[in-house]
Amino acid sequence: MSGSAFTYLKSYFTHRYQCVRVGQASSSPTLCHTGVPQGSVFGPVLFSCYIYPISLIADAFGVGIQQYADDTQLYVSLTTTDMHTRQLLLSDCLSALHSWFCHNGLALSSSRSESILIDTRQRVHNFRPVASPTIAGIPIPFSETIKTLGVTLDRNLTLNKHVSSL
């Protein structure tokens, strides 16, 4: 490959150094082998390209996905007839994502992950107990609420917690 676009991209990714400054003290410059300059205009576009396979993995398992910046939410719909199958799909998807994250220098942390089971108060009694999802064998316990894009959702979608927090 050659040309001005290639030369530009090559210069963007290679021979970059970083250091840490605290007050007047600075660390020695260290060569960066991965990543893009923080705060760069091109960085968000490259990050979007970099994490695109996450949505392909979720789609391959039939798992819904919502992404915003570096937040990713997976979701599945459960019914009493296919609950076990859908839980297995989510579990398999999480395993594949964990492998992809590890292989690509990212972390899918169980300690920073949340899960929620959303249903109406009336329907929740029709379900057998649902096992919480796991990441690398570590269970992600169900929360009573989650926050997504600034909106607090509770397990019955009443929005009471969101309204009271405003």
Coordinates of N, CA and C in Angstrom, one line a residue, residues 7 19 35 46 49 78 103 109-110 130 133 139 142:
T7 N 0.1 7.0 4.0 CA 1.2 7.7 4.7 C 0.7 8.4 5.9
C19 N 4.0 10.1 27.9 CA 4.6 10.2 29.3 C 3.5 10.7 30.2
G35 N -3.3 1.7 20.3 CA -4.1 2.8 20.6 C -3.9 4.0 19.7
L46 N -12.0 5.6 14.7 CA -11.2 4.4 14.7 C -11.7 3.5 15.8
C49 N -14.7 1.6 14.6 CA -14.3 0.5 13.7 C -13.7 -0.7 14.5
L78 N -37.2 -13.3 27.0 CA -37.4 -14.7 27.5 C -38.9 -14.9 27.5
H103 N -8.6 -11.3 23.4 CA -7.8 -11.4 22.3 C -7.4 -10.0 21.7
S109 N -15.2 -6.8 32.2 CA -15.1 -7.0 33.6 C -16.4 -7.4 34.2
S110 N -16.5 -8.5 35.0 CA -17.7 -8.9 35.7 C -18.0 -7.9 36.8
V130 N -34.7 -17.6 37.4 CA -33.7 -17.4 36.3 C -32.3 -17.2 36.8
P133 N -26.6 -14.2 34.5 CA -25.6 -14.5 33.5 C -24.2 -14.5 34.2
P139 N -20.7 -15.0 38.2 CA -22.1 -14.6 38.0 C -22.2 -13.1 38.2
F142 N -28.5 -10.2 39.5 CA -29.5 -9.2 39.0 C -29.6 -8.0 39.9

